[in-house]
Amino acid sequence: MLTLYDYLPSQNAWKVRVLLGLLGIAYETRIVSIFEGESRTEAFLKLNPAGAVPVLAVENGAAIAESNAILACVAEGTPYLPADRLTRAKAMQWLFFEQYYVEPVIGSLRFWSLTGRLERNQAMVAGKREAGARALGALERGLQDTPFLVGGSLTIADIAVYAYGHRAEDCGFSLADYPAVSAWIDRVSGTIGSGYPVHPYSIDPHSGG
Ligand SMILES: N[C@@H](CCC(=O)N[C@@H](CS)C(=O)NCC(=O)O)C(=O)O
């Protein structure tokens, strides 16, 4: 049985919950209380040297960290990760895009906004806002002529980029300025269905949210 080391308000972990759910793969959940330091214990650092969730423990005691690496591993051999070399590389393109332009930008700004940390990160906020607008602009251009990021159906690229992308309004971006992105958000949300809620930080008394 797979074990997902999870933290419910984490949209990185949300990506993994969605894919496992869409594929009907059973798994156990272990909640990691990241704000109480549980992701920095010796035992957890053995699972992920970077000390962050999500982590998926698989067979033989092996564990995979980094949300998009987990997605690629779980999606192997399914339509969510195209087999064709070029199409797969396009999916990878968006997965790497997400980790550079979206998650550390919109993900961080959103985290600071929702948990009262904007003030203490003030020096970085203007740069992140500019980078976030650049990311949404790139996404808008990338979605001009295609219903999903890689062709005609949902892949792990959509799941990854959507995770924080669709919550950009939580940290002050206006998605109405990005019509192709907005239409894609509706498409992705309609495809994955309503079974994967976004959990607010406020469910965790230690988050500051
Ligand atoms: N690039 C990583 C980022 C993972 C990450 O930042 N996880 C956060 C929660 S969203 C975390 O566990 N932070 C705990 C910590 O840094 O101590 C991924 O995509 O999985």
Short mmCIF file of N, CA and C and ligand atoms in Angstrom, two decimals, residues 7 10-13 15 34 39-40 50-54 65-68 98-99 103 164 201, ligand 1:
data_model
loop_
_atom_site.label_atom_id
_atom_site.label_comp_id
_atom_site.label_asym_id
_atom_site.label_seq_id
_atom_site.Cartn_x
_atom_site.Cartn_y
_atom_site.Cartn_z
N TYR A 7 0.00 17.28 3.84
CA TYR A 7 -0.40 18.40 4.70
C TYR A 7 -1.56 19.03 3.95
N SER A 10 -1.61 22.13 1.65
CA SER A 10 -0.57 22.18 0.62
C SER A 10 -1.15 21.84 -0.75
N GLN A 11 -1.02 22.77 -1.67
CA GLN A 11 -1.48 22.50 -3.04
C GLN A 11 -0.48 21.61 -3.79
N ASN A 12 0.76 21.51 -3.30
CA ASN A 12 1.69 20.53 -3.87
C ASN A 12 1.19 19.12 -3.56
N ALA A 13 0.72 18.94 -2.34
CA ALA A 13 0.17 17.63 -1.96
C ALA A 13 -1.17 17.38 -2.66
N LYS A 15 -1.96 18.08 -5.62
CA LYS A 15 -1.71 17.51 -6.96
C LYS A 15 -1.69 15.99 -6.89
N ILE A 34 3.61 20.47 9.47
CA ILE A 34 4.86 21.14 9.05
C ILE A 34 5.19 22.35 9.93
N SER A 39 8.25 18.06 9.58
CA SER A 39 8.93 17.76 8.32
C SER A 39 10.44 17.92 8.44
N ARG A 40 10.90 18.35 9.61
CA ARG A 40 12.35 18.55 9.81
C ARG A 40 12.92 17.54 10.82
N ALA A 50 14.92 17.33 1.64
CA ALA A 50 14.54 18.74 1.61
C ALA A 50 13.54 19.08 2.72
N GLY A 51 12.99 18.08 3.40
CA GLY A 51 12.12 18.34 4.53
C GLY A 51 10.80 18.99 4.17
N ALA A 52 10.16 18.51 3.13
CA ALA A 52 8.89 19.09 2.72
C ALA A 52 7.96 17.99 2.23
N VAL A 53 6.66 18.26 2.35
CA VAL A 53 5.65 17.38 1.76
C VAL A 53 5.31 17.93 0.37
N PRO A 54 4.78 17.12 -0.52
CA PRO A 54 4.39 15.73 -0.34
C PRO A 54 5.56 14.76 -0.52
N ALA A 65 9.97 12.29 -3.35
CA ALA A 65 9.55 13.64 -2.97
C ALA A 65 9.48 14.49 -4.24
N GLU A 66 9.12 15.74 -4.07
CA GLU A 66 8.89 16.69 -5.16
C GLU A 66 7.59 16.29 -5.88
N SER A 67 6.60 17.14 -5.71
CA SER A 67 5.26 16.82 -6.20
C SER A 67 5.25 16.39 -7.67
N ASN A 68 6.00 17.10 -8.51
CA ASN A 68 5.91 16.77 -9.93
C ASN A 68 6.63 15.47 -10.29
N GLU A 98 6.15 25.10 -14.02
CA GLU A 98 5.38 25.24 -12.76
C GLU A 98 6.31 25.40 -11.56
N GLN A 99 7.40 24.64 -11.55
CA GLN A 99 8.28 24.69 -10.38
C GLN A 99 9.13 25.95 -10.34
N GLU A 103 4.93 27.83 -8.71
CA GLU A 103 4.88 27.40 -7.30
C GLU A 103 5.66 28.32 -6.37
N TYR A 164 -1.67 25.68 -7.98
CA TYR A 164 -1.56 27.05 -7.44
C TYR A 164 -2.11 28.08 -8.42
N TYR A 201 -5.64 27.28 5.05
CA TYR A 201 -4.63 27.18 6.12
C TYR A 201 -5.29 27.26 7.50
N1 LIG B 1 9.05 21.76 -4.84
C1 LIG B 1 8.39 21.04 -3.80
C2 LIG B 1 7.89 22.01 -2.75
C3 LIG B 1 7.33 21.32 -1.54
C4 LIG B 1 6.95 22.30 -0.45
O1 LIG B 1 7.37 23.47 -0.45
N2 LIG B 1 6.15 21.83 0.50
C5 LIG B 1 5.74 22.67 1.60
C6 LIG B 1 4.23 22.61 1.76
S1 LIG B 1 3.42 23.28 0.33
C7 LIG B 1 6.36 22.14 2.88
O2 LIG B 1 6.26 20.96 3.18
N3 LIG B 1 7.04 22.99 3.63
C8 LIG B 1 7.59 22.59 4.90
C9 LIG B 1 8.92 23.16 5.15
O3 LIG B 1 9.51 23.72 4.21
O4 LIG B 1 9.36 23.03 6.29
C10 LIG B 1 7.24 20.22 -4.40
O5 LIG B 1 6.76 20.57 -5.49
O6 LIG B 1 6.84 19.20 -3.81
#
